[in-house]
XYZ file of C-alpha atoms in Angstrom:
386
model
C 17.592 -57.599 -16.948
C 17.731 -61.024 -15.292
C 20.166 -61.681 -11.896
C 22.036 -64.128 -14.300
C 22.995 -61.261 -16.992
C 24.298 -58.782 -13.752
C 26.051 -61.486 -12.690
C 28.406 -62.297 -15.901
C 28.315 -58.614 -16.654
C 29.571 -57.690 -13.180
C 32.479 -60.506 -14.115
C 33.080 -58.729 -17.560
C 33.435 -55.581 -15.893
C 35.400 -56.839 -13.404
C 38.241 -57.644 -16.552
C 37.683 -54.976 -18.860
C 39.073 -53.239 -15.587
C 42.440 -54.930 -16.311
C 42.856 -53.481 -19.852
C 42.232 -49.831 -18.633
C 46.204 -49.356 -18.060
C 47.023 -50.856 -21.286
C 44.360 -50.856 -24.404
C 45.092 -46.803 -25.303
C 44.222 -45.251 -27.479
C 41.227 -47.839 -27.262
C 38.320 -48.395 -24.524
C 38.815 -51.134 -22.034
C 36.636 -53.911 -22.659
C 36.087 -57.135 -21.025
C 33.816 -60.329 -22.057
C 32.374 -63.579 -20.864
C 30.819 -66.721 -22.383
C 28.408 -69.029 -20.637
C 26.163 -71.550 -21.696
C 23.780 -73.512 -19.831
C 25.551 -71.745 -16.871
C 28.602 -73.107 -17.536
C 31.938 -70.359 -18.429
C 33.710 -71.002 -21.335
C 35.492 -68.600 -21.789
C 36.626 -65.454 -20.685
C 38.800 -62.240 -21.886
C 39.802 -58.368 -22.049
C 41.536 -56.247 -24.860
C 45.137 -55.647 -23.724
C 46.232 -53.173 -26.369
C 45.321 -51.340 -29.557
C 46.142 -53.756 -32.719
C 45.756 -57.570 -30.065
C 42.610 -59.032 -30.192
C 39.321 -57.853 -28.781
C 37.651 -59.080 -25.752
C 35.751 -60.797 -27.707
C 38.164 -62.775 -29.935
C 40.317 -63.412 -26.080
C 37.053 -65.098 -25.251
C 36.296 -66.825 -27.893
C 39.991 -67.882 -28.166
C 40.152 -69.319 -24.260
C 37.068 -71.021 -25.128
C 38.268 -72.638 -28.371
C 35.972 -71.197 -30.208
C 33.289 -74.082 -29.062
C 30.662 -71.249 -28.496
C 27.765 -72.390 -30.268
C 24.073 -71.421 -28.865
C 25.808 -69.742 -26.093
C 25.657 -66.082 -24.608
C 27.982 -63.494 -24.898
C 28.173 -60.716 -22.231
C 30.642 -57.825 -23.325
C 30.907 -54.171 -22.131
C 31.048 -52.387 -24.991
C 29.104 -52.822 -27.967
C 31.083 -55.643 -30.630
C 32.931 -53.157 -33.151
C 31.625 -53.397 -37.155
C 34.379 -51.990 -38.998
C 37.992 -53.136 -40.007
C 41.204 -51.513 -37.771
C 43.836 -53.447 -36.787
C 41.688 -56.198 -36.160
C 38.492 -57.831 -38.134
C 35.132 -56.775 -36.719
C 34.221 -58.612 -33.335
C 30.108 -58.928 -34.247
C 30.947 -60.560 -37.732
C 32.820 -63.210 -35.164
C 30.281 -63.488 -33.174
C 27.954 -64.526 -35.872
C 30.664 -66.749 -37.211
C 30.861 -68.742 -34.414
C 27.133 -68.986 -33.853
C 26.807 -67.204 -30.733
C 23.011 -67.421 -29.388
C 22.449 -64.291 -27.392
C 24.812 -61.198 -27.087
C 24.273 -58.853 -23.951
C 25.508 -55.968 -23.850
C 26.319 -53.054 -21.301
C 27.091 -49.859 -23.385
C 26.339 -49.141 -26.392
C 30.139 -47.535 -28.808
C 29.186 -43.593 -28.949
C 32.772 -44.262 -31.921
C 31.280 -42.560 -35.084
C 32.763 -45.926 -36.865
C 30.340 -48.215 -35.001
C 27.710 -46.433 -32.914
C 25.151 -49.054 -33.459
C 26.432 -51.017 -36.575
C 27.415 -53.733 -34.230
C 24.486 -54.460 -32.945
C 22.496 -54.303 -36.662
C 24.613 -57.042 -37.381
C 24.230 -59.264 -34.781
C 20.315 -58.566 -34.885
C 20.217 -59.126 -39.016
C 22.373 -62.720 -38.174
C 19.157 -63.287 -35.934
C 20.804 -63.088 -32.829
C 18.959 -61.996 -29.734
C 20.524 -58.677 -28.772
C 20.188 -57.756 -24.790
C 21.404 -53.823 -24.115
C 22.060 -51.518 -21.325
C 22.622 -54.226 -18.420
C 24.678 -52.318 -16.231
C 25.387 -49.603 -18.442
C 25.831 -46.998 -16.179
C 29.003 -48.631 -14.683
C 30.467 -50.197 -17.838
C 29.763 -46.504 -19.222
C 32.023 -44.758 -15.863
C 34.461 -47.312 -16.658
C 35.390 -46.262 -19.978
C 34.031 -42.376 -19.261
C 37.692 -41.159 -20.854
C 37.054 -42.392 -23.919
C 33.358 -42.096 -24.375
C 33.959 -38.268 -23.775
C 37.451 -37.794 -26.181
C 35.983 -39.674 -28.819
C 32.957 -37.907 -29.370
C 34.509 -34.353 -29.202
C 37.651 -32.590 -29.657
C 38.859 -32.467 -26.076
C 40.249 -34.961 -23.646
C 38.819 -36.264 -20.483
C 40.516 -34.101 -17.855
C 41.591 -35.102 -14.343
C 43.200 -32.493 -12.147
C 45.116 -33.763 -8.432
C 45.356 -31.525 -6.122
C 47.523 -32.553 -2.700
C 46.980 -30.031 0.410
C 46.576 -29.643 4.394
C 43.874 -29.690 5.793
C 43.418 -25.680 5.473
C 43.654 -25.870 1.663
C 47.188 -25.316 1.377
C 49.609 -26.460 -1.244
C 53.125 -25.643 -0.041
C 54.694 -23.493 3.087
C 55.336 -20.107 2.053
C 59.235 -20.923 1.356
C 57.894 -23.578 -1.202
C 58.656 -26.702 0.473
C 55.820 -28.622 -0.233
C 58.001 -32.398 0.823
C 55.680 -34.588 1.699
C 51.916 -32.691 3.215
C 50.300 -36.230 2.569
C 52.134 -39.651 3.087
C 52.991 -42.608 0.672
C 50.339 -44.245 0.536
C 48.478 -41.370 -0.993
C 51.603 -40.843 -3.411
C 51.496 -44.229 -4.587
C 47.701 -44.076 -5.398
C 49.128 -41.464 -7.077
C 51.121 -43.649 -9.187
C 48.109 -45.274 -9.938
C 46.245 -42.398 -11.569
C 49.142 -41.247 -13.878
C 49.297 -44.779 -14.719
C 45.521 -44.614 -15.793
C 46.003 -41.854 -18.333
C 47.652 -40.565 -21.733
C 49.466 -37.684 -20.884
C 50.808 -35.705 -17.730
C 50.240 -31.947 -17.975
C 52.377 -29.477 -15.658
C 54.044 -26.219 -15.590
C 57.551 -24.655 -15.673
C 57.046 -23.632 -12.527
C 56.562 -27.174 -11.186
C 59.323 -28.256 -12.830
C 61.588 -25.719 -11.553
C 60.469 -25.678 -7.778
C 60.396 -29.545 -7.550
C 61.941 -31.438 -9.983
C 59.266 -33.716 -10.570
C 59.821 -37.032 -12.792
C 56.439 -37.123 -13.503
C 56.743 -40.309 -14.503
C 54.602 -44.105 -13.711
C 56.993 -45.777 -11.101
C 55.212 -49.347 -11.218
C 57.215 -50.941 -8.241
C 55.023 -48.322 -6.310
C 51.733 -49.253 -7.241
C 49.931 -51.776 -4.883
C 50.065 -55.342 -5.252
C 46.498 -55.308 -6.142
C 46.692 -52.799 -8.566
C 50.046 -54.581 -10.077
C 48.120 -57.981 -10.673
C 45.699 -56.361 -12.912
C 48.325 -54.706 -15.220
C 49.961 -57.276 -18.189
C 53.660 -55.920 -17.674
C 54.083 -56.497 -21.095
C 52.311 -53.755 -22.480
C 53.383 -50.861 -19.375
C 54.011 -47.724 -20.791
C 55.130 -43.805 -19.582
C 52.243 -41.663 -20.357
C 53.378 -38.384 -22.588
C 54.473 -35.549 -20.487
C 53.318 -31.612 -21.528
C 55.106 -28.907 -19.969
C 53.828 -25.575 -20.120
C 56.585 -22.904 -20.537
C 54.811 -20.007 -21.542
C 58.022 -17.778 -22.103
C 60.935 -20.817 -22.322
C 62.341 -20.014 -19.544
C 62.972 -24.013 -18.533
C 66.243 -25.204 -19.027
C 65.485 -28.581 -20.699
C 68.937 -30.196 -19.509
C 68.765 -29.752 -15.813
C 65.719 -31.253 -15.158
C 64.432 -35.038 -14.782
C 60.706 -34.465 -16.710
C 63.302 -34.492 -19.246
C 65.209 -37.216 -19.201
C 63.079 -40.101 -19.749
C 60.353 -40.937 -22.068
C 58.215 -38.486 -24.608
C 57.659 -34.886 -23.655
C 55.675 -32.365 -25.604
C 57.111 -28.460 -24.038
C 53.687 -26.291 -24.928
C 55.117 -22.691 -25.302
C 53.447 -19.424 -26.304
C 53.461 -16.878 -29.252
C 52.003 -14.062 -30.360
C 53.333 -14.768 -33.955
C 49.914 -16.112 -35.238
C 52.856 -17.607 -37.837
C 53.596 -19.715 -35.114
C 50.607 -21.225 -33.650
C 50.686 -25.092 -33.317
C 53.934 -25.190 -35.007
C 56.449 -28.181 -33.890
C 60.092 -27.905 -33.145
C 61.902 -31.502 -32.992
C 64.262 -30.575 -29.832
C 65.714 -33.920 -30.100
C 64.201 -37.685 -30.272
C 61.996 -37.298 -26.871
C 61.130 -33.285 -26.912
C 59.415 -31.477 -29.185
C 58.277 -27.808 -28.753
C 54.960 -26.658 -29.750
C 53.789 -23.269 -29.831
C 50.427 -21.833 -28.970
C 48.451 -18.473 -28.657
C 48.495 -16.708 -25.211
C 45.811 -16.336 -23.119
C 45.654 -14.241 -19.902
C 49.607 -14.623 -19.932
C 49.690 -18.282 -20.349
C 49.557 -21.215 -22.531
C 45.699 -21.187 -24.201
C 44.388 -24.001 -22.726
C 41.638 -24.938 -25.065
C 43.931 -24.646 -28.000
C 46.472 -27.228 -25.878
C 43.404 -29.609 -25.465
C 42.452 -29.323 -28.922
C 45.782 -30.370 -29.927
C 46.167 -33.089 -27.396
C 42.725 -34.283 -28.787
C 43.951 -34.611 -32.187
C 47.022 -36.909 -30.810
C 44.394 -39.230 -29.606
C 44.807 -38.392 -26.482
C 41.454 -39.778 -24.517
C 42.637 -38.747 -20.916
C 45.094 -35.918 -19.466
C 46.227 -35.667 -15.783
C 46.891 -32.638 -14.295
C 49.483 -32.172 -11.728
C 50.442 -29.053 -11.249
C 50.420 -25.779 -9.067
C 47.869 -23.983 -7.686
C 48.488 -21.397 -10.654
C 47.669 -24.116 -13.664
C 45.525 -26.169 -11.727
C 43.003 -22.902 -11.193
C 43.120 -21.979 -14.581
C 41.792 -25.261 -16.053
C 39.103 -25.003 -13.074
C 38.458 -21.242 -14.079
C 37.906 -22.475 -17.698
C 36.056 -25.052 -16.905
C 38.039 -28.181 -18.712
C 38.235 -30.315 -15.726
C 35.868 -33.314 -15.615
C 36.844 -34.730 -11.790
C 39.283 -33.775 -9.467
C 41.576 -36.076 -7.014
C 41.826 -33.999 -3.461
C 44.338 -35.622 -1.656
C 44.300 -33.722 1.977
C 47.357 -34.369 4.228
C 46.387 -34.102 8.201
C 48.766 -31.319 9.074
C 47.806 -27.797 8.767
C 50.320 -25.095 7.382
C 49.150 -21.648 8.487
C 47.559 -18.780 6.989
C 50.981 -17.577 4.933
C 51.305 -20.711 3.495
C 50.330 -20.900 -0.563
C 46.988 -21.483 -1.302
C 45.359 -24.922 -3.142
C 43.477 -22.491 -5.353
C 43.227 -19.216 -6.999
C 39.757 -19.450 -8.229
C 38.473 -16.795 -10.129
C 35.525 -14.452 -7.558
C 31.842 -15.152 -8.087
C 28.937 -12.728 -6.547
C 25.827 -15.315 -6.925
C 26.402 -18.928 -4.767
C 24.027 -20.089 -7.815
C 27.213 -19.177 -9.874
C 29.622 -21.159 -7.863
C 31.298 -24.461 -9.322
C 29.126 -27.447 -8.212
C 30.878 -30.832 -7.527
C 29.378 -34.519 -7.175
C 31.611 -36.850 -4.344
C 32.149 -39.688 -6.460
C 34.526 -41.548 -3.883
C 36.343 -41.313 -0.911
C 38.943 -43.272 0.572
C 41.044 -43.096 3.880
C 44.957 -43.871 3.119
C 46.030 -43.643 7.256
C 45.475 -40.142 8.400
C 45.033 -39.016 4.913
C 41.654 -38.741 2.851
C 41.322 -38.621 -0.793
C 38.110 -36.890 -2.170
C 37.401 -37.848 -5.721
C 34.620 -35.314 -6.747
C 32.891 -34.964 -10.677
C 32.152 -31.586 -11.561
C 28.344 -31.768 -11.188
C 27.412 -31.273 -14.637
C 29.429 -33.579 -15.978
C 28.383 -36.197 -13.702
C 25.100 -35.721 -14.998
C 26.153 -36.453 -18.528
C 28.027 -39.426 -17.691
C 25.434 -41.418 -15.315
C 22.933 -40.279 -18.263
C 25.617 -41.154 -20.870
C 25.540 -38.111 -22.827
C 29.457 -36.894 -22.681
């Protein structure tokens, strides 16, 4: 791995970073050309069914990319989708050298790519930088290779670990510049998963509010392809009254209800054109999780946010679907009657206790935000083995 490879990679990283608002259901990718040191052209994949990085690149540089090197993030896809494959391109346009960061864990490449760049007799360069290209995309390299979702849970609380004063007002423990980098996290992901209880004590749009996200953050995004993530509700026993709250009112929402008609299970109910009800066994009194992530899986759904209670939250801690969690800790401190950030289920062993990796932190004024990895999974993903 020369310094000249990390180099273009790092700038092919740096724009498959662009596409990760906008390629769904498909991985961010970015790419670079350069020969004899010289960029000729550059590109990311904006959305499923546009071109590739690849073809962006090769388009910006006019296709005049003979004897030069390619450096993409993801290994060039061999099969036809929407689009023709990106290595038979490569080869067409006589690319030299192709280096690569990741290798496509996608059951309809996962190493085809690179068999035909090597049988065109192109040199083939893998894993330069892998380890970030592979974090980058660690949403999709996870869904894809498995029937659940990458799962990111926020959590926003005092600085004693509370959630909400014991009346329920919860408006605002952390300030705005924490909410809009909340903005930015919904806007990251496929779907939004809360509870009826949310809904009902706050009246939550739940939505991606775009004029809130930083100017930073907005430069990256092609407006043209914005969209609303899907919202899920979880209303256990219907009790929600679909027309009185905002969730509701604006853009795609699946309500995930409960049954103990077996009849029943994953059956969907067209409310109207933006609702539908589905219907799913009950577990410990509420909605069964894996089930709902099973089914989101199946809707191509490669990452879920959850922002919920304390009550919902917990439970996909408890069971042991969340991949990273978003702490966003407020500096005021509530009391000891105020509602709790967790309801974890007891443990009697520290060797049994959940184990989390800090990934990031960042200071938004007096407020922190904690972004840990649940240790295990970090493991897999720096060793890219979601």
């Amino acid at each position: 791995m020369s310094d000249t490879d990390i180099k273009y990679m790092m700038q092919a990283i740096k724009l498959a970073s662009c596409g990760l608002y906008t390629s769904y259901p498909n991985p961010a990718v970015g790419c670079v050309i350069v020969r004899d040191g010289k960029v000729l052209g550059k590109g990311y994949h904006h959305k499923a069914g546009l071109p590739h990085a690849e073809v962006m690149a090769l388009t910006d540089a006019n296709f005049n990319v003979e004897g030069a090197t390619a450096y993409v993030t993801l290994e060039p896809c061999s099969h036809y989708g929407r689009t023709p494959p990106c290595a038979v391109k490569l080869v067409e346009m006589k690319v030299k050298r192709v280096v690569v960061a990741t290798g496509d864990p996608n059951p309809k490449v996962y190493g085809r790519g690179f068999q035909i760049l090597r049988d065109a007799g192109i040199e083939v360069v893998e894993h330069v930088l892998e380890k970030e290209a592979f974090f980058q995309n660690r949403a999709f390299m996870k869904a894809i290779t498995g029937p659940y979702p990458y799962v990111s849970a926020k959590v926003g609380m005092s600085l004693d670990a509370k959630t909400a004063l014991a009346n329920g007002q919860s408006k605002w423990i952390t300030n705005s510049k924490s909410r809009a980098k909340v903005q930015q996290l919904r806007a990251l992901c496929d779907c939004i998963i809360t509870s009826s209880n949310t809904v009902i004590a706050d009246d939550p749009r739940m939505n991606v509010r775009y004029e809130e996200l930083s100017g930073k953050i907005i430069k990256k995004i092609d407006k043209e392809y914005i969209r609303q993530p899907l919202k899920v509700v979880l209303d256990t026993h219907e009790k929600v009254d679909i027309n009185r709250y905002q969730i509701f009112k604006q853009g795609k929402v699946i309500l995930a209800c409960g049954s103990e008609d077996k009849s029943k299970f994953f059956s969907e109910e067209i409310v109207n054109d933006t609702i539908t009800k589905v219907y799913f066994p009950i577990v410990d009194n509420g909605v069964d999780l894996d089930a709902l992530l099973r089914y989101l899986g199946k809707l191509q759904i490669r990452h879920a946010f959850v922002e919920a209670g304390s009550i919902l939250t917990s439970a996909f801690i408890n069971q042991g679907h969340v991949d990273e969690l978003y702490a966003f800790v407020g500096a005021k401190a509530l009391g000891q009657d105020a509602r709790d950030a967790f309801t974890l289920k007891p443990i009697e062993n520290l060797d049994n206790a959940l184990s989390f990796e800090l990934h990031k932190v960042k200071k938004f004024d007096s407020d922190v935000m904690l972004h840990y990895i649940l240790k295990d999974h970090y493991k897999q993903i720096t060793e890219n083995q979601l």
